[in-house]
CSV table of C-alpha atoms in Angstrom, one decimal:
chain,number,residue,atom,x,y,z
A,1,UNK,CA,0.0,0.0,0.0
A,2,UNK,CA,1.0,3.9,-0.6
A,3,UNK,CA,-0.4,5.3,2.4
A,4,UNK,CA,0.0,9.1,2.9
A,5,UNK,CA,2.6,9.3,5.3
A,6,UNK,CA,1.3,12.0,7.3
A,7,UNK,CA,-2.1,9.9,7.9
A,8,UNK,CA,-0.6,7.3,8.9
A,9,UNK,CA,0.8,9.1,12.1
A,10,UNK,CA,-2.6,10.8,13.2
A,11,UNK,CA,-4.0,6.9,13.1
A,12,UNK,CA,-4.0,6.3,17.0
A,13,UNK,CA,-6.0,10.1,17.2
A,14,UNK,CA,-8.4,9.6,14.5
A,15,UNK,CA,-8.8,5.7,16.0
A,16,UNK,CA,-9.9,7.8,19.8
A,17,UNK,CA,-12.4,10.0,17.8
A,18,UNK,CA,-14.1,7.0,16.1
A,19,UNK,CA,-13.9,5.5,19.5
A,20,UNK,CA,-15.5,8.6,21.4
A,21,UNK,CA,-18.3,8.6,18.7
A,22,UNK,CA,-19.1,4.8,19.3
A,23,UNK,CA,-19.7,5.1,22.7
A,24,UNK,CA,-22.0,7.6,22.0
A,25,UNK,CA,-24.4,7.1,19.5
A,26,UNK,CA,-27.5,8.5,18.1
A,27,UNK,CA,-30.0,8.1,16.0
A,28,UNK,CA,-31.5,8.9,12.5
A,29,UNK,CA,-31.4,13.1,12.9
A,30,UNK,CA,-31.0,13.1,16.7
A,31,UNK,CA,-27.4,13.4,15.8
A,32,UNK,CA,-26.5,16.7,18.1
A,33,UNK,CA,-23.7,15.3,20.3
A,34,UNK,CA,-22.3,14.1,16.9
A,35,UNK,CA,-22.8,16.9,14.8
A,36,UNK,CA,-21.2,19.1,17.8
A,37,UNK,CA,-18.0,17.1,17.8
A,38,UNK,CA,-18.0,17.5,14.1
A,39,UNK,CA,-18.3,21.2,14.3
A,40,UNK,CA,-15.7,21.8,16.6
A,41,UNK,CA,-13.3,19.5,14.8
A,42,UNK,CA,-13.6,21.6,11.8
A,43,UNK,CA,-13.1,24.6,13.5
A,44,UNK,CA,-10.2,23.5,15.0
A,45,UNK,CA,-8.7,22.8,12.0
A,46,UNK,CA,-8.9,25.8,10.3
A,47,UNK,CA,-11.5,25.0,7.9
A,48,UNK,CA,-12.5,28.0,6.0
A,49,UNK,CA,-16.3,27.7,6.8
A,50,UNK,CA,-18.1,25.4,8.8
A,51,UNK,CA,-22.0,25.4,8.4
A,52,UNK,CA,-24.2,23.7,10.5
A,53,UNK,CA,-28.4,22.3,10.4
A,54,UNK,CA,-27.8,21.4,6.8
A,55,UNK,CA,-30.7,18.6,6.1
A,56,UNK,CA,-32.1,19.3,9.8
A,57,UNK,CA,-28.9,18.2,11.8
A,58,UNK,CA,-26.0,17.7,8.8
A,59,UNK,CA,-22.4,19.5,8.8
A,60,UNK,CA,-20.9,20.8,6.0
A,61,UNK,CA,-17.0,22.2,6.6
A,62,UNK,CA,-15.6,24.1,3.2
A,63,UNK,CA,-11.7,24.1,2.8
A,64,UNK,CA,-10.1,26.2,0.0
A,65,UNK,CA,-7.1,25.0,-2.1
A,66,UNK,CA,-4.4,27.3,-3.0
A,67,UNK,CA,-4.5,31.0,-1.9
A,68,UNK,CA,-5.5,32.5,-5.3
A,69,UNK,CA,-6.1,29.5,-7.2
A,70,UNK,CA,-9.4,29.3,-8.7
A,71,UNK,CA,-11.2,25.6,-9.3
A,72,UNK,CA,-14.4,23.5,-8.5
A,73,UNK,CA,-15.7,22.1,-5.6
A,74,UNK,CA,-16.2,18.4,-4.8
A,75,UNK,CA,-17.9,16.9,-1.9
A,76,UNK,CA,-16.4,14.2,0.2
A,77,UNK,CA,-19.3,12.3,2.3
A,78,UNK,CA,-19.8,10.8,5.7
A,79,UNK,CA,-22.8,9.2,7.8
A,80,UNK,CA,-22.9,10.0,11.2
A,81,UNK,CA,-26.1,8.0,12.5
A,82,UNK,CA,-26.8,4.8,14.6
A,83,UNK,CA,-28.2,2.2,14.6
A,84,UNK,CA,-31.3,0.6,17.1
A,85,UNK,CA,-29.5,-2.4,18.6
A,86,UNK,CA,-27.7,-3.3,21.6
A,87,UNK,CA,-24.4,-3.9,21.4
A,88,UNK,CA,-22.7,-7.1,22.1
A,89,UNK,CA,-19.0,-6.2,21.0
A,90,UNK,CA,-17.5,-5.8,25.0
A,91,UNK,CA,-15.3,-3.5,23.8
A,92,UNK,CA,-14.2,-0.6,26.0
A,93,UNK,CA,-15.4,2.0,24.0
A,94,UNK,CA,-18.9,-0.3,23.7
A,95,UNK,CA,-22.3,2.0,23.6
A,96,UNK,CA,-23.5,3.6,26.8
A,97,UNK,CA,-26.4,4.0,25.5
A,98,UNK,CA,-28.9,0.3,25.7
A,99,UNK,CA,-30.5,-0.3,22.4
A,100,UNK,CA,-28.6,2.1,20.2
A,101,UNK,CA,-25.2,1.2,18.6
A,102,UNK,CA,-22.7,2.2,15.7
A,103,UNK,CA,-23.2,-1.4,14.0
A,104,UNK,CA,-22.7,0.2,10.6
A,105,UNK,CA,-19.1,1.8,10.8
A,106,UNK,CA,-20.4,5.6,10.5
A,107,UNK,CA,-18.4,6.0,13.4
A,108,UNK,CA,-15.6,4.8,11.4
A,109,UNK,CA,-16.8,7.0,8.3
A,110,UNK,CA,-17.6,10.3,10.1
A,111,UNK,CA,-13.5,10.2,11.5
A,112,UNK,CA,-11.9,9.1,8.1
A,113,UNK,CA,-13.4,12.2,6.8
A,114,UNK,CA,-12.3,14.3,9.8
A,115,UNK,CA,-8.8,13.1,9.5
A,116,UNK,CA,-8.9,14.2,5.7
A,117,UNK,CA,-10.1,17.6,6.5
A,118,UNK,CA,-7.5,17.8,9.3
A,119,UNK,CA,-4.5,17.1,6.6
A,120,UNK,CA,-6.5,19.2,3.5
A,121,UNK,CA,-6.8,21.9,5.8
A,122,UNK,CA,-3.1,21.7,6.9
A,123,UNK,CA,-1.4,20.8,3.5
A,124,UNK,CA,-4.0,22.8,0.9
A,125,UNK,CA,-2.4,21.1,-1.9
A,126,UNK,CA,-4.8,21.3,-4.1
A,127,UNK,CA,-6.6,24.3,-6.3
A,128,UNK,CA,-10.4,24.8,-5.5
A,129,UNK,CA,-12.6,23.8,-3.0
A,130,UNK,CA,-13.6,21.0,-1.0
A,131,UNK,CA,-16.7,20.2,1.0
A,132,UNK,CA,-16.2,17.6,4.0
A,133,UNK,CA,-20.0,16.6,4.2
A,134,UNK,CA,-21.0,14.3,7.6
A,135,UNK,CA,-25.0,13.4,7.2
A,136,UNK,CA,-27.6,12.6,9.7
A,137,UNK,CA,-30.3,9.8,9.4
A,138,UNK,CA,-29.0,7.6,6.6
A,139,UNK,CA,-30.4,4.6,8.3
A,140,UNK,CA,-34.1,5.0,7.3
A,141,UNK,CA,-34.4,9.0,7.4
A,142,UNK,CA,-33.7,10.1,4.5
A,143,UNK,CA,-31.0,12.4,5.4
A,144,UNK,CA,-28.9,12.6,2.2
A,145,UNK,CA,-32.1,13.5,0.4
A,146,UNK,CA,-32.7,16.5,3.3
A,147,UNK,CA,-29.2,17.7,2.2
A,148,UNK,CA,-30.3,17.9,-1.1
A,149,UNK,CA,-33.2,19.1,-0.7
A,150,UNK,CA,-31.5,21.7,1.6
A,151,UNK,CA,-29.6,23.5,-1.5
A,152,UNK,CA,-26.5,22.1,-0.2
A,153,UNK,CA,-24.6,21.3,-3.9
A,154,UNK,CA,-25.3,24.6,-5.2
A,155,UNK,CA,-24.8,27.0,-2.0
A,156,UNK,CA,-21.4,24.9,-1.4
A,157,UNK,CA,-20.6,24.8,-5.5
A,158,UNK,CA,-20.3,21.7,-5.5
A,159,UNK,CA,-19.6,19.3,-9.0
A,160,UNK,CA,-18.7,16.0,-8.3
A,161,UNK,CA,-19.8,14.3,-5.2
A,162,UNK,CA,-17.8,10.9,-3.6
A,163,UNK,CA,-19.0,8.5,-1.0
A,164,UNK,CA,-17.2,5.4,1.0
A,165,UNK,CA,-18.6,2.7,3.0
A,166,UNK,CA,-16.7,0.0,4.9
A,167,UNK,CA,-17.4,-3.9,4.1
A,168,UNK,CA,-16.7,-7.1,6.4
A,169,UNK,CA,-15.4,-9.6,4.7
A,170,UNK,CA,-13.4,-7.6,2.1
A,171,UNK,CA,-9.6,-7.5,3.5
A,172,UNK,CA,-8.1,-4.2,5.0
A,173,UNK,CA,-6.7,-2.6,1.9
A,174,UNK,CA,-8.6,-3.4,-0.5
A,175,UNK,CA,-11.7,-1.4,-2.2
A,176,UNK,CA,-14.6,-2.4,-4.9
A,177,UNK,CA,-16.7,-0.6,-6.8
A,178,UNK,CA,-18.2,-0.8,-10.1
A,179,UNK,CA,-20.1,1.3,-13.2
A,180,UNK,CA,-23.8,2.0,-12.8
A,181,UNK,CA,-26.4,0.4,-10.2
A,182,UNK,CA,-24.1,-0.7,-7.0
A,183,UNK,CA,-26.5,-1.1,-4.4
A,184,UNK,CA,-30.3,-1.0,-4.7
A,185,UNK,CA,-33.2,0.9,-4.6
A,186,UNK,CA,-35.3,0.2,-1.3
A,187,UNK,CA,-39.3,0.4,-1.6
A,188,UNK,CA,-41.5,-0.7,0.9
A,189,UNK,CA,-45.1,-1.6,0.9
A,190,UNK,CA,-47.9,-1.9,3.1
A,191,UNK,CA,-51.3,-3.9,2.7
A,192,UNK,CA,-54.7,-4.4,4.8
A,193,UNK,CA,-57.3,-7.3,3.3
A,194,UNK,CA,-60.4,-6.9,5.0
A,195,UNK,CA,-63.3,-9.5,5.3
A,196,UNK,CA,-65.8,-10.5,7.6
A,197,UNK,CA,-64.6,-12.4,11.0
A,198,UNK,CA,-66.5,-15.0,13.1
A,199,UNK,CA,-66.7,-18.0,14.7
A,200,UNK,CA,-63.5,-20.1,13.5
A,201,UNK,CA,-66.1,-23.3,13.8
A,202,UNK,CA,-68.6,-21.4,11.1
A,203,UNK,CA,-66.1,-20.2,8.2
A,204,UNK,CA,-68.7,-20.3,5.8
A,205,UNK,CA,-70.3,-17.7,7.6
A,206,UNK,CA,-67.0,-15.6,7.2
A,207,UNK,CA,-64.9,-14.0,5.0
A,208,UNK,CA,-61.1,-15.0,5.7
A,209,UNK,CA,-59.1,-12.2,5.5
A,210,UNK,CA,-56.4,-14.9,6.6
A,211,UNK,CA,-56.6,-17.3,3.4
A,212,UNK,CA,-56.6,-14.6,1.5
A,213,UNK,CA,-53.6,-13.1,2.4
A,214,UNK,CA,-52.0,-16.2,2.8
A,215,UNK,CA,-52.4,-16.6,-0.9
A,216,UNK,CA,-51.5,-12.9,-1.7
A,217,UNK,CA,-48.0,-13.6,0.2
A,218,UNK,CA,-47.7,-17.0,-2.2
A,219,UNK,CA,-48.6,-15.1,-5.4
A,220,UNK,CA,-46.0,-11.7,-4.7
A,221,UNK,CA,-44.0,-14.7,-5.1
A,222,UNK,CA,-44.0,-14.8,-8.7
A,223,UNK,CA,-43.2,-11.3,-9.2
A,224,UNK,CA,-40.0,-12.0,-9.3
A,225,UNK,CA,-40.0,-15.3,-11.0
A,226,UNK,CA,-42.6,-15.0,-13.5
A,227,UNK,CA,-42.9,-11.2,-13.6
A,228,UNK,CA,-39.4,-10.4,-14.0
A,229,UNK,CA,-36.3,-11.0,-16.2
A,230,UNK,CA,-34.8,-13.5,-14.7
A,231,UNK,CA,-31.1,-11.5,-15.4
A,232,UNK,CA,-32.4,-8.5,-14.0
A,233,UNK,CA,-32.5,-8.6,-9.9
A,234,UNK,CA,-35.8,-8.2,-8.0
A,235,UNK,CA,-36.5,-8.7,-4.4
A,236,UNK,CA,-39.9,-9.0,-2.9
A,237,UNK,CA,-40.2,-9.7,0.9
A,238,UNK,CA,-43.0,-9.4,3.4
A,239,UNK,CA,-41.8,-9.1,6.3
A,240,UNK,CA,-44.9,-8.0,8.6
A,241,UNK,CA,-48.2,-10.2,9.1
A,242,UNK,CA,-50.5,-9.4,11.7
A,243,UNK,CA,-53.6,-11.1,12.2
A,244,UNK,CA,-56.3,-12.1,14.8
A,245,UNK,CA,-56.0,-12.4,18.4
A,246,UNK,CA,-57.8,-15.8,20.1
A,247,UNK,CA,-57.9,-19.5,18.6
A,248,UNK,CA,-61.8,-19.5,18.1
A,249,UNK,CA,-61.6,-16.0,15.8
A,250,UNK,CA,-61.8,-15.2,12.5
A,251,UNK,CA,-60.3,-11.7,12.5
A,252,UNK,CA,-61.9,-8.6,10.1
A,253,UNK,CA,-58.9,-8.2,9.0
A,254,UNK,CA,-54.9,-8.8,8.2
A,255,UNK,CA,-52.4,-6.0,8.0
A,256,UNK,CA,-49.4,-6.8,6.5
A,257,UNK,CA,-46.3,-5.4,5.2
A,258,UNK,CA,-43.0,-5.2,3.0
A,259,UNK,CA,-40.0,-4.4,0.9
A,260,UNK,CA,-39.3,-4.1,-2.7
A,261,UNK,CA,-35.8,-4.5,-3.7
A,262,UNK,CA,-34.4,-3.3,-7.3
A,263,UNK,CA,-31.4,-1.9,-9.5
A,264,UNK,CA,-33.4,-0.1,-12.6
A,265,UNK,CA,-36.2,2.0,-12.8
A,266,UNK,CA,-37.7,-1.0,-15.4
A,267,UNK,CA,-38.2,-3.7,-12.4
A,268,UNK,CA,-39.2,-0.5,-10.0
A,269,UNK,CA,-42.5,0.9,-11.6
A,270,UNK,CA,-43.4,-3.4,-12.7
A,271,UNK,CA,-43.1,-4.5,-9.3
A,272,UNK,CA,-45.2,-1.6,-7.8
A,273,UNK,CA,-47.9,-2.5,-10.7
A,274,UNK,CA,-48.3,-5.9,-10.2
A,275,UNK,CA,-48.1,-5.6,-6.5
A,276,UNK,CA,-51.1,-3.3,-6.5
A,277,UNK,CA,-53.0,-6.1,-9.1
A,278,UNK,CA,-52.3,-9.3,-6.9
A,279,UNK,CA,-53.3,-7.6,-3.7
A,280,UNK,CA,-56.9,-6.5,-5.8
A,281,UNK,CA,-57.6,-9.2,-7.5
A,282,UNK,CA,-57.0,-12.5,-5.2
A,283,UNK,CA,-58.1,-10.9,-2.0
A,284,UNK,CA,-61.4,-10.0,-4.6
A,285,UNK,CA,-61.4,-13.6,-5.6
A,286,UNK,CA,-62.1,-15.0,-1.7
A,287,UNK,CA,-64.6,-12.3,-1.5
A,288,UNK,CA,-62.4,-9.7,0.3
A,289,UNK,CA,-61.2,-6.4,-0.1
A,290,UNK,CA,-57.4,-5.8,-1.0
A,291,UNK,CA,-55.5,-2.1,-0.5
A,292,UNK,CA,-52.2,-1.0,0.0
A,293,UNK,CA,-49.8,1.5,-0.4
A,294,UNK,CA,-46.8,1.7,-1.8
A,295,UNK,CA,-43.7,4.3,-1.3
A,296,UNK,CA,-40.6,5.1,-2.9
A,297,UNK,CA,-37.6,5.3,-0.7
A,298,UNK,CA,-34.4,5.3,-1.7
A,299,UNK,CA,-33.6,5.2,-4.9
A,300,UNK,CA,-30.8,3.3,-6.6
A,301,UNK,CA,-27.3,4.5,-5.8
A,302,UNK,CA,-25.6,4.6,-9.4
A,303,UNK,CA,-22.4,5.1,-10.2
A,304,UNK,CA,-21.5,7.6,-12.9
A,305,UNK,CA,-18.9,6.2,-15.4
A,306,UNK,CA,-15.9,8.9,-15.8
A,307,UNK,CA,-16.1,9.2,-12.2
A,308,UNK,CA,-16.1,5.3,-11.0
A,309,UNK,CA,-13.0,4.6,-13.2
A,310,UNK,CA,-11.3,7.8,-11.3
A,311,UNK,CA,-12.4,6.4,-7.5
A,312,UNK,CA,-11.0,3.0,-8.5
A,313,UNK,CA,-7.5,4.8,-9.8
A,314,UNK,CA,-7.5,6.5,-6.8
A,315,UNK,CA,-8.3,3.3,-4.6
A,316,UNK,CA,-5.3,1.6,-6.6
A,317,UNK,CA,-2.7,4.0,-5.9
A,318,UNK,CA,-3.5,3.8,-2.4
A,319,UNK,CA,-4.1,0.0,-2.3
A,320,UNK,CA,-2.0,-1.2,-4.8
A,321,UNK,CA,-2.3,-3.5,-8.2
A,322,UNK,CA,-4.8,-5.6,-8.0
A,323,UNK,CA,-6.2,-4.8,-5.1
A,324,UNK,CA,-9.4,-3.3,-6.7
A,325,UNK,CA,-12.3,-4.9,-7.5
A,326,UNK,CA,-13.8,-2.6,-10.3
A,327,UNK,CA,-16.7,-5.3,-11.1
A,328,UNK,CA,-18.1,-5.4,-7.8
A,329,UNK,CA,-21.3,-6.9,-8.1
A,330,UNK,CA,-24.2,-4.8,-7.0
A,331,UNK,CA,-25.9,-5.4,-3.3
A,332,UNK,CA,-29.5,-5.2,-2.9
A,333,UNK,CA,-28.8,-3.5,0.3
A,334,UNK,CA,-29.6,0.6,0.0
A,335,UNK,CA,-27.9,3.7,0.5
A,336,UNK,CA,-29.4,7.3,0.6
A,337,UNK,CA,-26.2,8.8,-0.6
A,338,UNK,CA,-28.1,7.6,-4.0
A,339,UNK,CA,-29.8,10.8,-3.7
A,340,UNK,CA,-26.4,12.9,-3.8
A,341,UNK,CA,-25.7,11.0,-6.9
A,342,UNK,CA,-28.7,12.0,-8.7
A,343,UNK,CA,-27.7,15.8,-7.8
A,344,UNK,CA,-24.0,15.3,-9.0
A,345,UNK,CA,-22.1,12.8,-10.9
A,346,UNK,CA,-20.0,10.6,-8.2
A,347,UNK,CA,-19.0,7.3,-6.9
A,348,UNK,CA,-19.5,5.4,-4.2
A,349,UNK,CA,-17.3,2.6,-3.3
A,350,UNK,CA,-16.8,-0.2,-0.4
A,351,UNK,CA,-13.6,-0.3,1.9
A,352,UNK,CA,-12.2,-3.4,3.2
A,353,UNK,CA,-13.2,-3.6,7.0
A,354,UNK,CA,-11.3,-6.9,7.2
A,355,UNK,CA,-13.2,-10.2,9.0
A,356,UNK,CA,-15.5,-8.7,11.4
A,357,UNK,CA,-19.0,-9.3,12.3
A,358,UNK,CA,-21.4,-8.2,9.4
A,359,UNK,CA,-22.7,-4.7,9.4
A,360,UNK,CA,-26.1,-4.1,11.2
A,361,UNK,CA,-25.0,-7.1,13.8
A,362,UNK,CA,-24.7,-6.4,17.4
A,363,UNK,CA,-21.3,-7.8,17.7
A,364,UNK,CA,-20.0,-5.4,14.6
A,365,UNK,CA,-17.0,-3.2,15.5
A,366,UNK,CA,-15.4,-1.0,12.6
A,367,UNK,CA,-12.1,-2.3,11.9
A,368,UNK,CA,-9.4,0.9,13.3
A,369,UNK,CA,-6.5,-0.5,11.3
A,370,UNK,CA,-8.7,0.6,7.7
A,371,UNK,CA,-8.1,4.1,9.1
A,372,UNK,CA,-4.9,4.9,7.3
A,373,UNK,CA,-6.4,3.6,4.0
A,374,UNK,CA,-9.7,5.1,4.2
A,375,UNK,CA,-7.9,8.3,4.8
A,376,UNK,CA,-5.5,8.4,2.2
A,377,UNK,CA,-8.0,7.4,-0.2
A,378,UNK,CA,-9.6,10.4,0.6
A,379,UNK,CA,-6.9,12.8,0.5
A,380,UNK,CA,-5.5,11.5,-2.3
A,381,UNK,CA,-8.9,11.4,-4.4
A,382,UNK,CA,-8.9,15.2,-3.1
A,383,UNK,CA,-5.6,16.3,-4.3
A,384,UNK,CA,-6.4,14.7,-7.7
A,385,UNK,CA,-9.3,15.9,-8.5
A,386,UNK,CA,-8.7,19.4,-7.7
A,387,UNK,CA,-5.0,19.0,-9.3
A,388,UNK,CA,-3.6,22.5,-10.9
């Protein structure tokens, strides 16, 4: 590896702040303690602005290049929110607070990106401007689309936009990424069949709301295996079913609920159709009534080309030959910075985290020795872009 020396040194310090932030974590946009320890790291190291309350509770430090020198501005993006489990890790910088943990590695993220701005602040070699962004509620809330939404890219400038995550299982060093659609979009759905309850020994008196959605559950089955191309990737999960309360009851009714999973816009708008028609039509065929409601959450997070092939040079010079996997295939897990890439062209590419627990498991720990790397890539991607 070609690790930037001078990151490499400020390891052990960036490794306390990630540590600091694990033991105290918040969620979605309740980020304040967070966002706070951002703000005052930014100030401290001489960043030229430092905004706060971008997207609710986001943080947004600007650093300029060369005095004089006149270039773009790219944006450089952390999360900085929690997750609702308990941790199990036993570490001594372990969550004090029960049922919410850093089991995704933002802690990790959020103090790559504040060692970066600590050395682009120091070293300014580059011309231009950069924007350290660190953003609230990306498990759920939305909070790269508040950004957005915000007017963040165009008060900050902003042209290109660049995003990391960490991934277990992928060794220390190394980085993937690939063109177009790498993780998905993530839809969810919910549905109430109503029918008429009763005695369980008199179902012909009844209308089962419970056969009938037993059968709707069967039939969203085939969404993906009759409905869709089977080379194109489609997910289709219900996840909630709630029904009835004593053995001797046919319930009114069955709410139940769901997630869509998919990596074009194609397999988005047909599973959403046919949802809707299966829930209609065979809840109307055992003589109930079938609604639901369906909403669009995060879009897919798609890579722009130009900019995927720089992140993966940039990846290799820190990592090395061959340590770059630029065909990484695509996860139908989601990510909201999807909706910074819709605003700007970008990349967003995974980090080796080494072989730790999976992320969003409550013995996950982010992996301090990927520091160095994720912080050179960082810098490096930085001082490249915004070359003279």
């Amino acid at each position: 590896m070609q690790l930037v020396e001078e990151v490499v040194s400020m390891k052990d310090e960036v490794a306390e702040w990630r540590r600091t932030l694990h033991a105290d974590p918040e969620l979605l946009f309740d980020v304040h303690n967070t966002a706070a320890f951002v703000a005052d790291k930014l100030k401290s190291f001489g960043c030229d602005e430092v905004v706060t309350g971008i997207g609710r509770t986001g943080v947004v430090g600007i650093i300029h290049g060369r005095p004089g020198g006149n270039g773009p501005a790219i944006g450089l993006r952390a999360d900085m929110d929690a997750l609702p489990i308990n941790e199990i890790t036993g570490v001594p910088w372990a969550s004090r607070t029960p049922g919410k943990m850093h089991a995704c590695g933002h802690d990790g993220h959020t103090a790559m990106l504040l060692g970066a701005a600590r050395h682009l602040a120091a070293t300014r070699n580059f011309t231009g401007s950069v924007a350290v962004i660190f953003q609230p509620a990306e498990e759920g809330g939305g909070g790269g689309r508040e950004m957005v939404n915000d007017g963040m890219m165009d008060r900050f400038g902003i042209t290109k936009v660049f995003g990391m995550h960490n991934l277990p299982g992928l060794p220390v060093g190394e980085f993937a990424i690939c063109k177009g659609p790498i993780m998905a979009a993530t839809d969810i759905f919910d549905v109430t069949i109503t029918g008429r309850g009763g005695h369980a020994a008199m179902p012909h008196q009844t209308v089962d709301p419970i056969v009938a959605a037993s059968a709707i559950v069967t039939a969203l089955q085939s969404i993906a295996s009759r409905n869709a191309d089977p080379l194109a990737s489609l997910v289709v999960s219900v996840t909630k079913f709630i029904a009835g309360s004593a053995y001797n009851v046919i319930p009114d009714k069955v709410e139940m609920a769901g997630t869509v999973r998919t990596l074009s816009p194609e397999m988005r708008d047909m599973a959403e159709t046919r949802i809707g028609e299966i829930v209609r039509s065979v809840a109307a065929a055992h003589g109930a009534e079938g609604t639901f409601n369906y909403i669009r959450n995060y879009p897919v997070t798609f890579n722009h080309a130009d900019e995927t092939d720089f992140a993966a040079d940039i990846a290799e010079s820190v990592a090395g030959s061959g340590k770059v996997e630029r065909k990484q295939p695509p996860t139908m897990g989601g990510e909201d910075f999807s909706f910074m890439l819709e605003a700007r062209p970008g990349a967003f590419i995974f980090m080796g985290n080494g072989d730790t627990a999976s992320l969003h498991h409550p013995a996950y720990d982010f992996n301090d020795d990927a520091i160095p790397v994720g912080v050179s890539y960082w810098v490096k991607l930085a001082e490249k872009a915004l070359a003279a």
